[in-house]
Structure formats: structure tokens, C-alpha cells
CSV table of C-alpha atoms and ligand atoms in Angstrom, one decimal:
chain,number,residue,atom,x,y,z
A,296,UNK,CA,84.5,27.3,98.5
A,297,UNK,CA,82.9,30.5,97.7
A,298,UNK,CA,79.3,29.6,95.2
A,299,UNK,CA,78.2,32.4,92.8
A,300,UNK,CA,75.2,30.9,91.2
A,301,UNK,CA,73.4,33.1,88.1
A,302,UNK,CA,69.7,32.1,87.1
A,303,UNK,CA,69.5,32.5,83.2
A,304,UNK,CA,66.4,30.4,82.3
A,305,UNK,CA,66.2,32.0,78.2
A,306,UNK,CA,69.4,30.0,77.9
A,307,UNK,CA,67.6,26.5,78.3
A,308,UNK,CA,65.4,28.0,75.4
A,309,UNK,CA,68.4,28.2,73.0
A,310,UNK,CA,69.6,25.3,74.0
A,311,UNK,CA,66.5,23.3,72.7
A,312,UNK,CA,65.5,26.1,69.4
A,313,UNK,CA,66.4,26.6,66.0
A,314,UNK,CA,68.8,29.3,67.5
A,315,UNK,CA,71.4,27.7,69.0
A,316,UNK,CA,74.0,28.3,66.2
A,317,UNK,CA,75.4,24.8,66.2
A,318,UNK,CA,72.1,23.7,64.6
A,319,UNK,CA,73.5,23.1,61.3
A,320,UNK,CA,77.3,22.0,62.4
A,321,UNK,CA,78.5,26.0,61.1
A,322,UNK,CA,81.6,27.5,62.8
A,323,UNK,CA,80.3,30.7,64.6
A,324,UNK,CA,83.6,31.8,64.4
A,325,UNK,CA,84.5,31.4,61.2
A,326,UNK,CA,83.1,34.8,59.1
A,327,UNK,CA,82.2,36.8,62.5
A,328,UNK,CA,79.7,39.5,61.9
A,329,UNK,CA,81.1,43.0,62.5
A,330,UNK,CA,78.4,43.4,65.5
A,331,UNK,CA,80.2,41.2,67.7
A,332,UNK,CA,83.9,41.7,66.6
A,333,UNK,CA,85.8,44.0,69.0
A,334,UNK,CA,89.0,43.8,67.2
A,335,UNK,CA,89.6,41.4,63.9
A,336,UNK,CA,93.7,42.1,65.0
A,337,UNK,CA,93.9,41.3,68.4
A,338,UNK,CA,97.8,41.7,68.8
A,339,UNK,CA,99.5,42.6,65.6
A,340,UNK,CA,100.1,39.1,64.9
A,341,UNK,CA,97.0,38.0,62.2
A,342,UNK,CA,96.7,34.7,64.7
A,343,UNK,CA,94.0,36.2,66.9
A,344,UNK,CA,90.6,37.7,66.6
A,345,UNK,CA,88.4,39.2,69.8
A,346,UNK,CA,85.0,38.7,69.5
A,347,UNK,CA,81.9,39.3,72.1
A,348,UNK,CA,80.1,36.5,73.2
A,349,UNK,CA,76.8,36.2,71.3
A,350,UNK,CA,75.0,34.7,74.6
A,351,UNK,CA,76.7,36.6,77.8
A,352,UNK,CA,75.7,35.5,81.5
A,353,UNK,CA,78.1,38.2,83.3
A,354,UNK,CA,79.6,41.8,81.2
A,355,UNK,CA,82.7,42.1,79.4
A,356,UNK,CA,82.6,38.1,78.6
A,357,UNK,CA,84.8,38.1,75.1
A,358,UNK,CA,86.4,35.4,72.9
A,359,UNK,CA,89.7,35.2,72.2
A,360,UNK,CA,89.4,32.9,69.0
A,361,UNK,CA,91.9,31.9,66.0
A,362,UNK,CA,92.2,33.3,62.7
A,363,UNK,CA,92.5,30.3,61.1
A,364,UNK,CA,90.9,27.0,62.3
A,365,UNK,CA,92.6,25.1,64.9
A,366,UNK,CA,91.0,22.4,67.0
A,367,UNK,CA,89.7,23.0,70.9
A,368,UNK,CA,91.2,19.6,71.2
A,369,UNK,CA,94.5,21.1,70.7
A,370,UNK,CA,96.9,22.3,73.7
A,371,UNK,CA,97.4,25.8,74.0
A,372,UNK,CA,100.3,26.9,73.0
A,373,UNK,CA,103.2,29.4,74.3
A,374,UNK,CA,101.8,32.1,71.6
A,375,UNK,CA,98.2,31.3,72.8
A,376,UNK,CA,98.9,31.6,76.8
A,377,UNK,CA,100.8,35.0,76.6
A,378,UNK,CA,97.9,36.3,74.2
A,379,UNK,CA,95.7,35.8,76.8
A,380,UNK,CA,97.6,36.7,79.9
A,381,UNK,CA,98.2,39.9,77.9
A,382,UNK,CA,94.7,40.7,77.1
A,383,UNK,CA,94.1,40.2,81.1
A,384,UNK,CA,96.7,42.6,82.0
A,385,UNK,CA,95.3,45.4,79.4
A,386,UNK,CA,91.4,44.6,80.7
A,387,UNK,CA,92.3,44.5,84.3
A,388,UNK,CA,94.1,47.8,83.6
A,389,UNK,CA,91.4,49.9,82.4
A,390,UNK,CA,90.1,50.2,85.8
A,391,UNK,CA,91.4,49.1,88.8
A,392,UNK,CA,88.1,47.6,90.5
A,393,UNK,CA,87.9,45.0,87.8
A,394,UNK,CA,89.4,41.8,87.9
A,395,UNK,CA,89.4,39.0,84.9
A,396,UNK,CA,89.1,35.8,84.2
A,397,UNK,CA,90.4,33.9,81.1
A,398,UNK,CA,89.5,30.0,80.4
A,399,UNK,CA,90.0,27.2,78.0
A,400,UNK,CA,87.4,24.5,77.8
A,401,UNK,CA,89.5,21.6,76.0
A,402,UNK,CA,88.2,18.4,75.1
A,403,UNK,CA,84.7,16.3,74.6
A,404,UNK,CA,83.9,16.1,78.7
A,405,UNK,CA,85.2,20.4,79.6
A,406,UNK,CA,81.8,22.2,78.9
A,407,UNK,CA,83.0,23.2,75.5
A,408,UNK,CA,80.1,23.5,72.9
A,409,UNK,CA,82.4,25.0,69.6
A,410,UNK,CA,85.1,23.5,68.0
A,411,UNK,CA,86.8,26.0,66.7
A,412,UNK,CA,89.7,27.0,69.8
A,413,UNK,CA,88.7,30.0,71.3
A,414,UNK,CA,89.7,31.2,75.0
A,415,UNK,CA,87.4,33.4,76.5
A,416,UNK,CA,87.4,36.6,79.4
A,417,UNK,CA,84.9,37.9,81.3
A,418,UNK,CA,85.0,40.1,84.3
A,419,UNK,CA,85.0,38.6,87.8
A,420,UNK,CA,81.6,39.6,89.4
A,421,UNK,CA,83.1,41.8,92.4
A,422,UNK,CA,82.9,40.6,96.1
A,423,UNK,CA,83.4,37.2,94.3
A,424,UNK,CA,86.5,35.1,95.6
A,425,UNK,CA,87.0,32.5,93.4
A,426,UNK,CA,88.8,29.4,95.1
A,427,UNK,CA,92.0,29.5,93.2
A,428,UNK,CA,92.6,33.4,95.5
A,429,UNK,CA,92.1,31.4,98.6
A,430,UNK,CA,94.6,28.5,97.7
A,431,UNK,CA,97.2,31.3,96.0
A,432,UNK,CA,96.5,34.0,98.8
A,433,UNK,CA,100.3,34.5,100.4
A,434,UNK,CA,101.8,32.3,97.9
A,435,UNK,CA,105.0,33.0,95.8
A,436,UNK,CA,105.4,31.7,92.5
A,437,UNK,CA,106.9,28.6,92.2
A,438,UNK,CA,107.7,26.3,89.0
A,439,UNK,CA,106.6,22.3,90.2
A,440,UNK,CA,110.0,19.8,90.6
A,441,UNK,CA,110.6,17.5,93.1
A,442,UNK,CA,110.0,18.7,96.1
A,443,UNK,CA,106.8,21.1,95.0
A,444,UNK,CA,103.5,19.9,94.2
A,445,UNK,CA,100.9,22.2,92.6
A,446,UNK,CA,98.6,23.5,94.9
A,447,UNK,CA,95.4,21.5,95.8
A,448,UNK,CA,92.8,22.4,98.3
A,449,UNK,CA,92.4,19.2,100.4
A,450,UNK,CA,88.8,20.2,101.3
A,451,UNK,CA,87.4,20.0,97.9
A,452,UNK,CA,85.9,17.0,96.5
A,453,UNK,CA,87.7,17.1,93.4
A,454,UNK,CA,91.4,17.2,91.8
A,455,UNK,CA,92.6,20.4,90.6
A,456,UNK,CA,96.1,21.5,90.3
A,457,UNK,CA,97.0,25.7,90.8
A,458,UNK,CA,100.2,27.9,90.9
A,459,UNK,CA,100.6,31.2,91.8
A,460,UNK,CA,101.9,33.4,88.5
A,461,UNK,CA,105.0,36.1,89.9
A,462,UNK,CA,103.1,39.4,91.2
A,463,UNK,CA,104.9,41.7,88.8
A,464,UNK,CA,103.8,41.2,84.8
A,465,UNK,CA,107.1,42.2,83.7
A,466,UNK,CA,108.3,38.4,84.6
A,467,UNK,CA,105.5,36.8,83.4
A,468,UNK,CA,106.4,35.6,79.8
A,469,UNK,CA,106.0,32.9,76.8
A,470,UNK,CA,108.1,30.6,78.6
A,471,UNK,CA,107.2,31.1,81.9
A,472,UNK,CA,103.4,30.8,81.2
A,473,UNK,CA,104.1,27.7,78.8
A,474,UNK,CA,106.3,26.0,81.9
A,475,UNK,CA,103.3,26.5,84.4
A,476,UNK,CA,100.9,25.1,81.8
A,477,UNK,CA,102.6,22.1,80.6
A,478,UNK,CA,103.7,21.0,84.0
A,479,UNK,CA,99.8,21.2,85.4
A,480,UNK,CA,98.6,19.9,82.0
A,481,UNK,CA,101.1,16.5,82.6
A,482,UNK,CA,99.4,16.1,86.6
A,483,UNK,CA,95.7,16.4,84.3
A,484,UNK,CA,96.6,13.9,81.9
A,485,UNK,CA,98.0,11.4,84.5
A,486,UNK,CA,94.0,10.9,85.5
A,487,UNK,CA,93.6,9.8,82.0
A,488,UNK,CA,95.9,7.1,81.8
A,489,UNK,CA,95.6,5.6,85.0
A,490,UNK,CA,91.3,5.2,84.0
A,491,UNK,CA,91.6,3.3,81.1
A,492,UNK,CA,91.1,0.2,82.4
A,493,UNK,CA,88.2,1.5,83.7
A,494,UNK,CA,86.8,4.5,81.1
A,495,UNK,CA,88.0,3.0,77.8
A,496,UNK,CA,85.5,5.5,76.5
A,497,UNK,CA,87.5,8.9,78.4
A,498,UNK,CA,88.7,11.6,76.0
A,499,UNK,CA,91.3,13.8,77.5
A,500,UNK,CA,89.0,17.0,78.6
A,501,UNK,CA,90.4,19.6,80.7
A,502,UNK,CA,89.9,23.0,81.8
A,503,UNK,CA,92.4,26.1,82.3
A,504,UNK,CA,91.6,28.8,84.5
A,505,UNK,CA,93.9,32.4,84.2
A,506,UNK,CA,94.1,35.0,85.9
A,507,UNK,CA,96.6,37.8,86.9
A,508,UNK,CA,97.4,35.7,90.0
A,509,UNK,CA,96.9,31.9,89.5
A,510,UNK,CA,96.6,29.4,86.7
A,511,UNK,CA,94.3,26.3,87.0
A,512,UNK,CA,94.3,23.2,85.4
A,513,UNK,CA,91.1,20.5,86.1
A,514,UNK,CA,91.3,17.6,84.5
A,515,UNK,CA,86.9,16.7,83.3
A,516,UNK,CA,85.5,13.1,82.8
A,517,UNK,CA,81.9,14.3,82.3
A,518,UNK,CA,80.8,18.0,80.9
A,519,UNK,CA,77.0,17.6,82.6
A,520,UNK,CA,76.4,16.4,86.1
A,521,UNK,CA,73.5,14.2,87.3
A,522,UNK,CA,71.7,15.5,90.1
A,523,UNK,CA,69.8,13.0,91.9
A,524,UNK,CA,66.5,14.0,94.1
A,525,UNK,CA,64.2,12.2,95.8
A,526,UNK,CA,61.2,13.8,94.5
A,527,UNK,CA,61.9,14.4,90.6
A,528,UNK,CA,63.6,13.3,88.1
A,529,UNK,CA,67.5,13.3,87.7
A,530,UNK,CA,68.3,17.0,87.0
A,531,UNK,CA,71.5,17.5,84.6
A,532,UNK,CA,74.0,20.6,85.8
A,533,UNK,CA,76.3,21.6,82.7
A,534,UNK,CA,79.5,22.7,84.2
A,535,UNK,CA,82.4,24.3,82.4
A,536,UNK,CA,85.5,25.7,83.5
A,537,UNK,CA,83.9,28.9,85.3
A,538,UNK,CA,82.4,26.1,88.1
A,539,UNK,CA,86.0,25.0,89.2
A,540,UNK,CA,86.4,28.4,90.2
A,541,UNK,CA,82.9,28.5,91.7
A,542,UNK,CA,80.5,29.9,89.1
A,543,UNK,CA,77.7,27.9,88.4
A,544,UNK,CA,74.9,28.3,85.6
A,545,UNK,CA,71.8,26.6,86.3
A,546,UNK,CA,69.2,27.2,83.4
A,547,UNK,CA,65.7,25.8,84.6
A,548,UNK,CA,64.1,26.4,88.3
A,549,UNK,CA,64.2,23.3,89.7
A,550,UNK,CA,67.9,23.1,89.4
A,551,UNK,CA,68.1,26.6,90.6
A,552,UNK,CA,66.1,25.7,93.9
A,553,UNK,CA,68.0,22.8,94.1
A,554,UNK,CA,71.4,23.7,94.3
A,555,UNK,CA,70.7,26.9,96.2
A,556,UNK,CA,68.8,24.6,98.8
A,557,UNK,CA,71.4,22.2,99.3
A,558,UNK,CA,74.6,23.7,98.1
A,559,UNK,CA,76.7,20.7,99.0
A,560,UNK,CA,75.4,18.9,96.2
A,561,UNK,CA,77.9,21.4,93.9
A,562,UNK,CA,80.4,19.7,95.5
A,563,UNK,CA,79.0,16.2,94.4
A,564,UNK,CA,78.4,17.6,90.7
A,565,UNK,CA,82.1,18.9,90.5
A,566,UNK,CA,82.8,15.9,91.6
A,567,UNK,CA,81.0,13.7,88.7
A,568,UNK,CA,82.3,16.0,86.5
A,569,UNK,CA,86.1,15.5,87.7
A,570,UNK,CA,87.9,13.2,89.6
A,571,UNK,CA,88.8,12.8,92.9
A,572,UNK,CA,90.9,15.3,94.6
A,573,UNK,CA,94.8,14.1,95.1
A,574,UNK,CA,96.2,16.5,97.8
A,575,UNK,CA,98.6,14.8,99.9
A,576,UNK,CA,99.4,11.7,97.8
A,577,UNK,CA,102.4,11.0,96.4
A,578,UNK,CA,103.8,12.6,93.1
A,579,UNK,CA,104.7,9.0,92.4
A,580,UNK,CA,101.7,7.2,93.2
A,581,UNK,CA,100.2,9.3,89.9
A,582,UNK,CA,102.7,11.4,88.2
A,583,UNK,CA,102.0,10.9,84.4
B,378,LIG,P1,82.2,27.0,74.8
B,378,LIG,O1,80.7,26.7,75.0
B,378,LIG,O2,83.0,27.0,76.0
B,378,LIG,O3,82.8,26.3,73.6
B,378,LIG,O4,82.2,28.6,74.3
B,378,LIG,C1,81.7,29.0,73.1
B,378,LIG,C2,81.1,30.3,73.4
B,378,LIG,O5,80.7,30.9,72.1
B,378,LIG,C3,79.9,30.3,74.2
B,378,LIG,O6,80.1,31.2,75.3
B,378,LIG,C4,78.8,30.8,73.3
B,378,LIG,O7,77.9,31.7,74.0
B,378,LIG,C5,79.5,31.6,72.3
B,378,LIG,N1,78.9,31.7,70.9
B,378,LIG,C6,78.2,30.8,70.3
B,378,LIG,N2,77.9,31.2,69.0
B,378,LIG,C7,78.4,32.5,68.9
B,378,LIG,C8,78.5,33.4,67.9
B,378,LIG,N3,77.9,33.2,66.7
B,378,LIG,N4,79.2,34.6,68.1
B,378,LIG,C9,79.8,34.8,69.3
B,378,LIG,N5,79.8,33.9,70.3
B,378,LIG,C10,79.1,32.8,70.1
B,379,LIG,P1,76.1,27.4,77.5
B,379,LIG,O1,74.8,27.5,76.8
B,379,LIG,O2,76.1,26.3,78.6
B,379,LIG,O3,77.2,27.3,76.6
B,379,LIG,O4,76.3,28.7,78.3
B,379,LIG,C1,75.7,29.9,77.9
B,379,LIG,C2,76.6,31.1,78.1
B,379,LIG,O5,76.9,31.3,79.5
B,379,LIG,C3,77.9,30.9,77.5
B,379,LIG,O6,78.3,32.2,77.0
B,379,LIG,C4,78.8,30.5,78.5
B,379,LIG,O7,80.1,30.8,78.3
B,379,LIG,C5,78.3,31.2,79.7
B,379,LIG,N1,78.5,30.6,81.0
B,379,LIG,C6,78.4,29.3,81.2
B,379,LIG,N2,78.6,29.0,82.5
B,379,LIG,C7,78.8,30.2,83.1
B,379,LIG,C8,79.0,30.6,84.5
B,379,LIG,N3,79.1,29.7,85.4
B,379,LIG,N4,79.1,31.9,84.7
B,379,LIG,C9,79.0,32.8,83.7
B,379,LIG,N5,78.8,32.5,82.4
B,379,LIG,C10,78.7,31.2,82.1
């Protein structure tokens, strides 16, 4: 699996000032200020708004928020995905070198920080290969049934469940995209009901990935990872949906050198932050 790791040490600095918006519980995306909204329309509809993100690591990184308040908790719905899978199609249009990403933080334990549900896009740093293009590379589209499995990467440490979306847009629609969603979201939720014996404490947290090509579903148990080392303190690694696809953000030094020292322990955090990987077992053993 292909790393991309960006360095953004001011971001530990809003994390810990009177900046960070969440300070006083408001919803950021509830009166948007006309600096950072791209469209207050996004499709017609009233539903959506497309705002920029106020803190950007990589460029073109917008949100594709609600109009009205709905919860982050909440599933995505049909109306949601082809919003989204729309938007791609239109960015990735514009110029044919540039390639999207869409995600969906969802729950306590995904790496989400608002509540209000919001996707968001960003372009996919070229010469970047995300791991979901290696897993989907030479794949058709396929709907999951009895004899199919969602595609999992054995040599991963942790579970994750991809399908390859059909190569021409004009078949890609509302109940296509809702079938690949709920049939990925059912193999994530399995990993919280077999754990509550265990976890009483686990809220169902998950992350989608979509592109063009692929949609991801990881199912989260933890939204920070603990890094041990030998010679400091445990270092903490917050990891949303971008890092299932390989993108890490590490906001202080010492993580930085860390990780970029010994890489494998990305693995370890995606790991903590997951569950164990299921390729090759059963659909029976933990089909929800
Ligand atoms: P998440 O952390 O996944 O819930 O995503 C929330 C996103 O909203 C983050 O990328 C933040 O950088 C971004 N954000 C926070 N406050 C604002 C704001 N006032 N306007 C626009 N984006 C914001
Ligand atoms: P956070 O403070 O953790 O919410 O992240 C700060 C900003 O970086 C937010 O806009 C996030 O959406 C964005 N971000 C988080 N992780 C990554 C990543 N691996 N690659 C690019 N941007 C990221």
C-alpha cells in the first residue's frame, strides 16, 4: 500500500486554540459565510450546499453539506450518493489530469469532528495510487450475492470491503450506487454486532471512500491511534477516511519522523483504528 504522508504542523495549533470552531458547540455549517460558499444550490434540488473547506491540507478539498440539519450519524442516502458521484464526474471533467475523491466520515470512532452530515472532495495528489486502484485495477463491476464477496486486499492489516463502480457514468445511478452502498455498509456493521460482548462501549463508525472507479466502506472502532515508542511518550495519529486509502496527516514532528521512519507502523495504526482484515473467510462466519 502506497503512503502519502503531508506535514501540516499549524493544524495541531487549531486543534488546541480558541480557533477551532467547535469551541463553543456552533454548527459551522449552519449560516456559511459567502467567502467559503462555492454554490448555496448545488444541484437544483435546495438539499445541498458546496462549501470550501475552512482548513485545506491538499487543493480543491470542498464540502458537500445539507441544507437543513441532518445527523453524520445518519446513512447516506440514494439522493446523497448520486449527489456526490455527480459532483465527481463534473470535477474530474474539468480537466482530465485530475482525479477526485469523495468521503463520508460517519459515526463517533470515523475521524469526523462536525455533526452536521457533510461529504467532502478533494483532488487526488497525482502520481498517488490509492489502494482501492490497486484492488479494482482490471475489475468489472459486480453487485455482492452469493458467490461474490466485496473485494479485500489480504495483505492489509485491516478489514475493508471495495467494488468496482461500471466504467461508463451513464450506468451509474441512484439505485445502483444505493445497492453498492448498503451491501458494503451491511459487511461494516456485521463487525459491530459480533463485538458487543467485547466493546459494549462501540458506536457504529464507518468511513466511505468514492471515486469514479471504486466505492469503499471501513468499518472504525477508534478515530485516533496510539503509537507506541520506545523512547517517548505514546504518540496519537488521528485517522479519517482519507488514511484507508493511504493519506495520512500527521500534525507534530515526532509523529512525522516516526511514521516516515518506520512506515509499518501505519499499518498497526489502521489497524487500532479498524478491525482485522476478513479476506478469505466465510460470508457466513460474519455476514451481519
Ligand atoms: P470532519 O472533520 O470529517 O467532520 O470534516 C469537517 C470539515 O469541516 C473539516 O475538513 C474542517 O476543516 C472543515 N471545517 C470546519 N469548520 C469549518 C467552517 N467554518 N467552514 C468550512 N469548513 C469548516
Ligand atoms: P482535522 O483537524 O484532523 O479535522 O484535519 C484538518 C484538515 O485536514 C481537515 O480539513 C481534514 O479534512 C483534512 N485532512 C485530514 N486528514 C487528511 C489527509 N490524510 N489528507 C488530506 N487532508 C486531510
Amino acid at each position: 500500500m502506497q503512503y502519502l504522508i503531508h506535514y501540516a504542523p499549524a493544524l495541531a495549533a487549531k486543534d488546541s486554540s480558541s480557533t477551532k470552531d467547535q469551541s463553543n458547540n456552533e454548527d459551522p455549517f449552519a449560516h456559511p459565510v459567502p467567502e467559503l460558499t462555492v454554490l448555496d444550490d448545488l444541484n437544483g434540488t435546495g438539499s445541498y450546499q458546496l462549501l470550501l473547506n475552512k482548513f485545506p491540507v491538499v487543493p480543491e478539498h470542498v464540502l458537500l453539506v445539507t441544507k437543513q440539519f441532518e445527523s453524520q450519524s445518519d446513512a447516506l442516502s440514494p439522493e446523497d450518493l448520486v449527489a456526490t458521484y455527480q459532483l465527481l464526474c463534473k470535477m474530474d471533467d474539468e480537466d482530465e489530469n485530475k482525479r477526485h475523491m469523495a468521503f463520508y466520515n460517519s459515526g463517533p470512532a470515523s475521524g469526523s469532528s462536525q455533526d452536521h452530515k457533510h461529504l467532502q472532495l478533494f483532488q487526488l495528489p497525482s502520481n498517488f495510487i490509492p489502494l482501492q486502484d490497486k484492488i479494482c485495477s482490471g475489475k468489472e463491476h459486480f453487485l455482492p450475492g452469493f458467490n461474490a464477496e466485496p473485494l479485500q486486499d489480504a495483505k492489509v492489516s485491516f478489514a475493508h470491503f471495495v467494488l468496482p463502480l461500471p466504467e461508463s457514468s451513464d450506468e451509474v445511478d441512484e439505485d445502483l450506487l444505493a445497492m453498492c452502498y448498503i451491501s458494503l455498509l451491511q459487511r461494516a456493521l456485521t463487525f459491530f454486532q459480533d463485538w458487543t460482548n467485547e466493546r459494549p462501549d462501540l458506536k457504529k463508525s464507518y468511513n466511505v471512500l468514492l471515486t469514479k472507479n471504486w466505492i469503499c466502506v471501513v468499518p472504525r472502532s477508534k478515530s485516533v491511534a496510539e503509537i507506541e515508542d520506545e523512547d517517548t511518550e505514546t504518540m496519537h495519529l488521528g485517522i479519517n477516511a482519507t488514511g484507508y486509502a493511504g493519506m495520512i496527516l500527521a500534525k507534530d514532528e515526532a509523529i512525522y519522523n516516526k511514521i516516515v521512519g518506520e512506515p509499518r507502523v501505519i499499518d498497526q495504526a489502521l489497524l487500532n483504528c479498524g478491525f482485522p482484515n476478513t479476506s478469505g473467510q466465510k460470508p457466513t462466519e460474519y455476514h451481519y
